């Protein structure tokens, strides 16, 4: 299904009966290489997946603090990449919050969620995994519903990312917040997009956050400024001031969108961005594609 020109997010799609049959078993296990079994949350990671390697087609979106719209930025960037004819998969790796399928209006769609994927010490078949995912337009979505099951083990996260990076042109990961290298080494192996609040407190937090990022990872990090919701000029820091304080450029600045917020409250999912935010996502996507073309930015 093609994305309608002039909209930022893909329309919701209903797959044909053949596809629905293929994904109706929501708790189906994706085929994996048979290896010694281990329960979720325990065991030893497989040697081949123990160390994360650079993935030039993986983009992780995280936030310095909660509530900055990292999930929205992830989804809109995935939509823009899909519009540019990239075969894209969107992954919810915010295991504390989750609910990306709800944000997109896909909570009623059948298909796998992160907590139902099982790969005990094994590698997942990427093609089979993508086939089992709910679809948001042309984008496969692997959401996480922490209220429905346990968070996946680190080796399962790594197996999923490895499989999706092999079977998709681009994998966009909503990685929640906090230092990526400590929580999700596999996610930290790609291009990083970090949401920073344009406030005095937000920039102070971002300064500390960036100081903790290793130099190699910093080369692959793009910053996005987020205007505080409800602010009317007071306490808001300009993009120029933010760049000067952080000693780093902002690839784009986004602001609160009342229409988008109303759509989500009504259960309509993410639809079209407007004006400045739409242009901001396009600029951000340009920068992401440039880094991916350089092999992730470590060249």
JSON list of N, CA, C and O in Angstrom, two decimals, residues 12 15 50 61 66 85 88 95 118 169 173 178 184 189 195 204 217 228 259 274 283 293:
[
{"chain": "A", "resi": 12, "resn": "UNK", "atom": "N", "xyz": [-3.84, 3.49, 8.12]},
{"chain": "A", "resi": 12, "resn": "UNK", "atom": "CA", "xyz": [-3.98, 2.15, 8.66]},
{"chain": "A", "resi": 12, "resn": "UNK", "atom": "C", "xyz": [-4.46, 1.22, 7.56]},
{"chain": "A", "resi": 12, "resn": "UNK", "atom": "O", "xyz": [-5.30, 1.58, 6.74]},
{"chain": "A", "resi": 15, "resn": "UNK", "atom": "N", "xyz": [-5.07, -6.07, 6.13]},
{"chain": "A", "resi": 15, "resn": "UNK", "atom": "CA", "xyz": [-4.46, -7.03, 5.23]},
{"chain": "A", "resi": 15, "resn": "UNK", "atom": "C", "xyz": [-5.49, -8.01, 4.72]},
{"chain": "A", "resi": 15, "resn": "UNK", "atom": "O", "xyz": [-6.56, -8.18, 5.29]},
{"chain": "A", "resi": 50, "resn": "UNK", "atom": "N", "xyz": [26.73, -11.86, 21.54]},
{"chain": "A", "resi": 50, "resn": "UNK", "atom": "CA", "xyz": [27.09, -11.27, 22.82]},
{"chain": "A", "resi": 50, "resn": "UNK", "atom": "C", "xyz": [27.62, -9.85, 22.65]},
{"chain": "A", "resi": 50, "resn": "UNK", "atom": "O", "xyz": [27.44, -9.01, 23.51]},
{"chain": "A", "resi": 61, "resn": "UNK", "atom": "N", "xyz": [15.92, 5.87, 18.38]},
{"chain": "A", "resi": 61, "resn": "UNK", "atom": "CA", "xyz": [15.43, 7.16, 18.86]},
{"chain": "A", "resi": 61, "resn": "UNK", "atom": "C", "xyz": [15.23, 7.06, 20.37]},
{"chain": "A", "resi": 61, "resn": "UNK", "atom": "O", "xyz": [14.50, 6.19, 20.85]},
{"chain": "A", "resi": 66, "resn": "UNK", "atom": "N", "xyz": [11.71, 11.59, 30.07]},
{"chain": "A", "resi": 66, "resn": "UNK", "atom": "CA", "xyz": [10.44, 11.07, 29.58]},
{"chain": "A", "resi": 66, "resn": "UNK", "atom": "C", "xyz": [9.50, 12.15, 29.10]},
{"chain": "A", "resi": 66, "resn": "UNK", "atom": "O", "xyz": [9.63, 13.33, 29.44]},
{"chain": "A", "resi": 85, "resn": "UNK", "atom": "N", "xyz": [10.62, 5.16, -0.17]},
{"chain": "A", "resi": 85, "resn": "UNK", "atom": "CA", "xyz": [10.75, 3.81, -0.74]},
{"chain": "A", "resi": 85, "resn": "UNK", "atom": "C", "xyz": [11.78, 2.95, -0.02]},
{"chain": "A", "resi": 85, "resn": "UNK", "atom": "O", "xyz": [12.39, 2.06, -0.64]},
{"chain": "A", "resi": 88, "resn": "UNK", "atom": "N", "xyz": [10.91, -0.52, 5.61]},
{"chain": "A", "resi": 88, "resn": "UNK", "atom": "CA", "xyz": [11.19, -0.11, 6.98]},
{"chain": "A", "resi": 88, "resn": "UNK", "atom": "C", "xyz": [10.42, -0.94, 8.00]},
{"chain": "A", "resi": 88, "resn": "UNK", "atom": "O", "xyz": [9.26, -1.33, 7.76]},
{"chain": "A", "resi": 95, "resn": "UNK", "atom": "N", "xyz": [10.83, -0.97, 27.00]},
{"chain": "A", "resi": 95, "resn": "UNK", "atom": "CA", "xyz": [10.23, -2.08, 27.74]},
{"chain": "A", "resi": 95, "resn": "UNK", "atom": "C", "xyz": [9.60, -1.66, 29.06]},
{"chain": "A", "resi": 95, "resn": "UNK", "atom": "O", "xyz": [8.89, -2.45, 29.69]},
{"chain": "A", "resi": 118, "resn": "UNK", "atom": "N", "xyz": [9.99, -15.46, 20.94]},
{"chain": "A", "resi": 118, "resn": "UNK", "atom": "CA", "xyz": [10.89, -16.31, 21.71]},
{"chain": "A", "resi": 118, "resn": "UNK", "atom": "C", "xyz": [12.04, -16.76, 20.83]},
{"chain": "A", "resi": 118, "resn": "UNK", "atom": "O", "xyz": [11.84, -17.27, 19.74]},
{"chain": "A", "resi": 169, "resn": "UNK", "atom": "N", "xyz": [15.43, -2.81, 4.98]},
{"chain": "A", "resi": 169, "resn": "UNK", "atom": "CA", "xyz": [16.40, -1.80, 4.56]},
{"chain": "A", "resi": 169, "resn": "UNK", "atom": "C", "xyz": [16.73, -0.86, 5.70]},
{"chain": "A", "resi": 169, "resn": "UNK", "atom": "O", "xyz": [17.87, -0.42, 5.85]},
{"chain": "A", "resi": 173, "resn": "UNK", "atom": "N", "xyz": [14.07, 2.16, 15.83]},
{"chain": "A", "resi": 173, "resn": "UNK", "atom": "CA", "xyz": [13.79, 1.64, 17.16]},
{"chain": "A", "resi": 173, "resn": "UNK", "atom": "C", "xyz": [13.43, 2.78, 18.11]},
{"chain": "A", "resi": 173, "resn": "UNK", "atom": "O", "xyz": [14.20, 3.74, 18.27]},
{"chain": "A", "resi": 178, "resn": "UNK", "atom": "N", "xyz": [17.29, 7.07, 28.61]},
{"chain": "A", "resi": 178, "resn": "UNK", "atom": "CA", "xyz": [18.41, 6.60, 29.43]},
{"chain": "A", "resi": 178, "resn": "UNK", "atom": "C", "xyz": [19.61, 6.24, 28.58]},
{"chain": "A", "resi": 178, "resn": "UNK", "atom": "O", "xyz": [19.54, 6.17, 27.35]},
{"chain": "A", "resi": 184, "resn": "UNK", "atom": "N", "xyz": [20.70, -1.30, 26.27]},
{"chain": "A", "resi": 184, "resn": "UNK", "atom": "CA", "xyz": [20.49, -2.04, 25.05]},
{"chain": "A", "resi": 184, "resn": "UNK", "atom": "C", "xyz": [21.69, -1.90, 24.12]},
{"chain": "A", "resi": 184, "resn": "UNK", "atom": "O", "xyz": [21.69, -1.09, 23.21]},
{"chain": "A", "resi": 189, "resn": "UNK", "atom": "N", "xyz": [24.14, 0.18, 18.63]},
{"chain": "A", "resi": 189, "resn": "UNK", "atom": "CA", "xyz": [25.02, -0.10, 17.50]},
{"chain": "A", "resi": 189, "resn": "UNK", "atom": "C", "xyz": [24.62, 0.62, 16.23]},
{"chain": "A", "resi": 189, "resn": "UNK", "atom": "O", "xyz": [25.29, 0.49, 15.20]},
{"chain": "A", "resi": 195, "resn": "UNK", "atom": "N", "xyz": [16.21, 13.04, 21.60]},
{"chain": "A", "resi": 195, "resn": "UNK", "atom": "CA", "xyz": [15.30, 14.16, 21.82]},
{"chain": "A", "resi": 195, "resn": "UNK", "atom": "C", "xyz": [15.71, 14.93, 23.07]},
{"chain": "A", "resi": 195, "resn": "UNK", "atom": "O", "xyz": [15.92, 14.34, 24.13]},
{"chain": "A", "resi": 204, "resn": "UNK", "atom": "N", "xyz": [20.31, 21.07, 30.76]},
{"chain": "A", "resi": 204, "resn": "UNK", "atom": "CA", "xyz": [21.23, 20.61, 31.80]},
{"chain": "A", "resi": 204, "resn": "UNK", "atom": "C", "xyz": [21.28, 19.09, 31.81]},
{"chain": "A", "resi": 204, "resn": "UNK", "atom": "O", "xyz": [22.36, 18.48, 31.92]},
{"chain": "A", "resi": 217, "resn": "UNK", "atom": "N", "xyz": [30.19, 6.50, 19.83]},
{"chain": "A", "resi": 217, "resn": "UNK", "atom": "CA", "xyz": [28.74, 6.61, 19.73]},
{"chain": "A", "resi": 217, "resn": "UNK", "atom": "C", "xyz": [28.32, 8.06, 19.47]},
{"chain": "A", "resi": 217, "resn": "UNK", "atom": "O", "xyz": [27.35, 8.31, 18.75]},
{"chain": "A", "resi": 228, "resn": "UNK", "atom": "N", "xyz": [9.04, 22.71, 24.92]},
{"chain": "A", "resi": 228, "resn": "UNK", "atom": "CA", "xyz": [8.21, 22.25, 26.04]},
{"chain": "A", "resi": 228, "resn": "UNK", "atom": "C", "xyz": [6.72, 22.47, 25.78]},
{"chain": "A", "resi": 228, "resn": "UNK", "atom": "O", "xyz": [6.32, 23.54, 25.31]},
{"chain": "A", "resi": 259, "resn": "UNK", "atom": "N", "xyz": [-3.49, 19.10, 17.20]},
{"chain": "A", "resi": 259, "resn": "UNK", "atom": "CA", "xyz": [-4.30, 18.22, 16.35]},
{"chain": "A", "resi": 259, "resn": "UNK", "atom": "C", "xyz": [-3.83, 16.77, 16.46]},
{"chain": "A", "resi": 259, "resn": "UNK", "atom": "O", "xyz": [-4.63, 15.84, 16.53]},
{"chain": "A", "resi": 274, "resn": "UNK", "atom": "N", "xyz": [1.95, 18.65, 10.45]},
{"chain": "A", "resi": 274, "resn": "UNK", "atom": "CA", "xyz": [1.67, 19.88, 9.72]},
{"chain": "A", "resi": 274, "resn": "UNK", "atom": "C", "xyz": [2.88, 20.81, 9.77]},
{"chain": "A", "resi": 274, "resn": "UNK", "atom": "O", "xyz": [3.67, 20.78, 10.70]},
{"chain": "A", "resi": 283, "resn": "UNK", "atom": "N", "xyz": [13.93, 17.14, 7.53]},
{"chain": "A", "resi": 283, "resn": "UNK", "atom": "CA", "xyz": [15.34, 17.49, 7.72]},
{"chain": "A", "resi": 283, "resn": "UNK", "atom": "C", "xyz": [16.05, 16.42, 8.55]},
{"chain": "A", "resi": 283, "resn": "UNK", "atom": "O", "xyz": [17.19, 16.04, 8.24]},
{"chain": "A", "resi": 293, "resn": "UNK", "atom": "N", "xyz": [24.38, 6.37, 4.99]},
{"chain": "A", "resi": 293, "resn": "UNK", "atom": "CA", "xyz": [25.17, 6.23, 3.77]},
{"chain": "A", "resi": 293, "resn": "UNK", "atom": "C", "xyz": [26.66, 6.19, 4.06]},
{"chain": "A", "resi": 293, "resn": "UNK", "atom": "O", "xyz": [27.44, 5.63, 3.30]}
]
